[in-house]
Amino acid sequence: WFTQVSREISPTATLVSVGIDSAKNLADQIETIQKTMRDEPQKYWKDNTMQERYRELLTARDKYAARVA
């Protein structure tokens, strides 16, 4: 329960490094995966972990944007 509450309060906390600009780090990670999607799509589609990470990052980005809006 506490984990869920903490994710709602700070959706980027469990996905990005602590002590740096979370929004920038989040955007950098998304861009890295998007680059792989563009340059090496086969690698992206074969890597279920990367696909799940991408979905998590997008969800966190959207929640973060909603909180600061």
N, CA, C and O of each residue as an XYZ file, in Angstrom:
276
protein
N       0.819     -1.185      0.000
C       0.000      0.000      0.000
C       0.872      1.263      0.000
O       0.628      2.191     -0.771
N       1.887      1.289      0.869
C       2.761      2.460      0.939
C       3.504      2.693     -0.378
O       3.713      3.833     -0.792
N       3.888      1.620     -1.015
C       4.571      1.753     -2.298
C       3.663      2.416     -3.320
O       4.092      3.310     -4.049
N       2.418      1.985     -3.375
C       1.461      2.569     -4.318
C       1.258      4.052     -4.036
O       1.228      4.865     -4.961
N       1.118      4.404     -2.764
C       0.932      5.810     -2.388
C       2.155      6.632     -2.774
O       2.022      7.736     -3.302
N       3.338      6.099     -2.515
C       4.559      6.848     -2.857
C       4.682      7.042     -4.357
O       5.166      8.083     -4.803
N       4.256      6.064     -5.147
C       4.294      6.213     -6.609
C       3.307      7.265     -7.087
O       3.569      7.966     -8.065
N       2.174      7.379     -6.403
C       1.201      8.406     -6.770
C       1.729      9.795     -6.422
O       1.508     10.751     -7.165
N       2.420      9.903     -5.301
C       2.965     11.192     -4.871
C       4.114     11.618     -5.771
O       4.181     12.768     -6.204
N       5.013     10.690     -6.049
C       6.176     10.995     -6.880
C       6.384      9.864     -7.881
O       7.137      8.931     -7.603
N       5.739      9.929     -9.027
C       5.790      8.824     -9.990
C       7.172      8.556    -10.562
O       7.411      7.463    -11.075
N       8.077      9.500    -10.496
C       9.413      9.282    -11.061
C      10.392      8.723    -10.042
O      11.488      8.305    -10.416
N      10.033      8.704     -8.777
C      10.970      8.329     -7.718
C      11.554      6.941     -7.891
O      12.745      6.754     -7.644
N      10.780      5.976     -8.299
C      11.291      4.615     -8.413
C      11.866      4.315     -9.789
O      12.366      3.213    -10.017
N      11.807      5.267    -10.707
C      12.257      5.006    -12.073
C      13.548      5.710    -12.445
O      14.238      5.277    -13.369
N      13.885      6.764    -11.761
C      15.069      7.540    -12.125
C      15.974      7.717    -10.924
O      15.556      7.514     -9.784
N      17.215      8.097    -11.183
C      18.194      8.289    -10.126
C      17.803      9.435     -9.208
O      17.245     10.443     -9.640
N      18.108      9.254     -7.945
C      17.829     10.287     -6.955
C      18.954     11.311     -6.979
O      20.110     10.965     -7.223
N      18.618     12.562     -6.727
C      19.636     13.593     -6.619
C      19.914     14.343     -7.902
O      20.766     15.232     -7.916
N      19.232     14.021     -8.965
C      19.385     14.773    -10.211
C      18.009     15.177    -10.693
O      17.002     14.740    -10.136
N      17.955     15.986    -11.696
C      16.685     16.453    -12.228
C      15.885     15.264    -12.768
O      16.202     14.720    -13.826
N      14.862     14.875    -12.038
C      14.073     13.686    -12.387
C      13.421     13.788    -13.753
O      13.437     12.823    -14.517
N      12.850     14.935    -14.073
C      12.175     15.093    -15.358
C      13.159     14.952    -16.517
O      12.841     14.334    -17.534
N      14.356     15.525    -16.365
C      15.362     15.416    -17.421
C      15.837     13.976    -17.561
O      15.979     13.474    -18.676
N      16.081     13.317    -16.447
C      16.514     11.934    -16.487
C      15.443     11.064    -17.141
O      15.753     10.192    -17.953
N      14.212     11.300    -16.792
C      13.097     10.562    -17.376
C      13.067     10.768    -18.893
O      12.953      9.805    -19.652
N      13.168     12.004    -19.321
C      13.167     12.321    -20.754
C      14.361     11.684    -21.467
O      14.230     11.197    -22.589
N      15.516     11.690    -20.819
C      16.712     11.080    -21.414
C      16.531      9.577    -21.617
O      16.912      9.031    -22.653
N      15.947      8.915    -20.617
C      15.728      7.474    -20.736
C      14.718      7.160    -21.844
O      14.896      6.204    -22.600
N      13.675      7.957    -21.933
C      12.676      7.764    -22.996
C      13.337      7.962    -24.356
O      13.121      7.170    -25.274
N      14.130      9.002    -24.486
C      14.814      9.279    -25.755
C      15.759      8.142    -26.137
O      15.849      7.788    -27.313
N      16.455      7.573    -25.174
C      17.369      6.461    -25.455
C      16.613      5.271    -26.028
O      17.052      4.656    -27.000
N      15.486      4.954    -25.429
C      14.690      3.833    -25.932
C      14.090      4.171    -27.293
O      14.047      3.312    -28.174
N      13.628      5.397    -27.478
C      13.081      5.794    -28.773
C      14.143      5.730    -29.863
O      13.838      5.380    -31.003
N      15.372      6.059    -29.528
C      16.476      5.954    -30.488
C      16.676      4.492    -30.900
O      16.887      4.194    -32.076
N      16.608      3.598    -29.934
C      16.710      2.165    -30.241
C      15.554      1.739    -31.127
O      15.741      0.958    -32.060
N      14.362      2.246    -30.843
C      13.192      1.911    -31.656
C      13.384      2.353    -33.107
O      12.996      1.641    -34.034
N      13.989      3.536    -33.302
C      14.226      4.053    -34.653
C      15.370      3.323    -35.353
O      15.244      2.895    -36.500
N      16.496      3.189    -34.635
C      17.727      2.694    -35.253
C      17.827      1.172    -35.293
O      18.410      0.608    -36.219
N      17.260      0.510    -34.288
C      17.346     -0.947    -34.193
C      16.003     -1.523    -33.745
O      15.908     -2.091    -32.656
N      14.977     -1.385    -34.563
C      13.649     -1.821    -34.133
C      13.577     -3.299    -33.743
O      12.818     -3.666    -32.846
N      14.367     -4.151    -34.414
C      14.352     -5.569    -34.074
C      14.804     -5.778    -32.634
O      14.244     -6.603    -31.912
N      15.813     -5.028    -32.225
C      16.329     -5.136    -30.860
C      15.243     -4.745    -29.854
O      15.057     -5.418    -28.840
N      14.533     -3.661    -30.139
C      13.469     -3.218    -29.241
C      12.374     -4.272    -29.142
O      11.954     -4.619    -28.038
N      11.905     -4.788    -30.275
C      10.781     -5.725    -30.269
C      11.137     -7.079    -29.685
O      10.244     -7.820    -29.274
N      12.405     -7.420    -29.638
C      12.823     -8.687    -29.026
C      13.065     -8.557    -27.526
O      13.176     -9.565    -26.827
N      13.147     -7.333    -27.029
C      13.497     -7.091    -25.621
C      12.254     -6.698    -24.814
O      11.892     -5.524    -24.745
N      11.615     -7.685    -24.214
C      10.410     -7.424    -23.427
C      10.681     -6.515    -22.243
O       9.821     -5.721    -21.861
N      11.855     -6.621    -21.663
C      12.219     -5.768    -20.532
C      12.277     -4.303    -20.956
O      11.785     -3.429    -20.242
N      12.874     -4.035    -22.112
C      12.958     -2.672    -22.612
C      11.556     -2.132    -22.923
O      11.261     -0.971    -22.638
N      10.704     -2.963    -23.501
C       9.344     -2.537    -23.800
C       8.579     -2.189    -22.521
O       7.867     -1.186    -22.474
N       8.725     -3.007    -21.500
C       8.062     -2.736    -20.225
C       8.610     -1.465    -19.591
O       7.848     -0.663    -19.052
N       9.917     -1.278    -19.651
C      10.551     -0.079    -19.107
C      10.010      1.167    -19.819
O       9.710      2.177    -19.181
N       9.891      1.084    -21.118
C       9.370      2.208    -21.916
C       7.955      2.564    -21.474
O       7.630      3.738    -21.293
N       7.118      1.544    -21.302
C       5.743      1.798    -20.846
C       5.740      2.433    -19.454
O       4.964      3.353    -19.198
N       6.595      1.955    -18.562
C       6.690      2.527    -17.214
C       7.128      3.985    -17.268
O       6.578      4.837    -16.569
N       8.112      4.260    -18.097
C       8.614      5.627    -18.216
C       7.551      6.565    -18.772
O       7.403      7.688    -18.291
N       6.814      6.118    -19.772
C       5.749      6.955    -20.333
C       4.652      7.219    -19.308
O       4.142      8.336    -19.215
N       4.293      6.210    -18.552
C       3.279      6.374    -17.508
C       3.760      7.365    -16.459
O       3.011      8.249    -16.044
N       5.008      7.218    -16.031
C       5.567      8.133    -15.030
C       5.629      9.555    -15.573
O       5.321     10.508    -14.858
N       6.025      9.699    -16.831
C       6.084     11.033    -17.446
C       4.710     11.687    -17.460
O       4.573     12.867    -17.138
N       3.699     10.919    -17.833
C       2.345     11.462    -17.892
C       1.828     11.844    -16.510
O       1.181     12.880    -16.352
N       2.111     11.014    -15.509
C       1.688     11.333    -14.135
C       2.418     12.565    -13.619
O       1.828     13.426    -12.967
N       3.708     12.634    -13.920
C       4.503     13.793    -13.492
C       3.964     15.070    -14.135
O       3.827     16.097    -13.469
N       3.661     15.001    -15.418
C       3.137     16.173    -16.139
C       1.794     16.605    -15.554
O       1.518     17.799    -15.442
N       0.969     15.645    -15.186
C      -0.329     15.967    -14.600
C      -0.168     16.633    -13.237
O      -0.944     17.518    -12.878
N       0.837     16.207    -12.485
C       1.064     16.791    -11.152
C       1.553     18.216    -11.228
O       1.147     19.049    -10.418
N       2.415     18.519    -12.182
C       2.981     19.873    -12.261
C       2.106     20.823    -13.063
O       2.343     22.031    -13.066
N       1.115     20.298    -13.733
C       0.222     21.148    -14.550
C      -0.813     21.857    -13.692
O      -1.638     22.607    -14.214
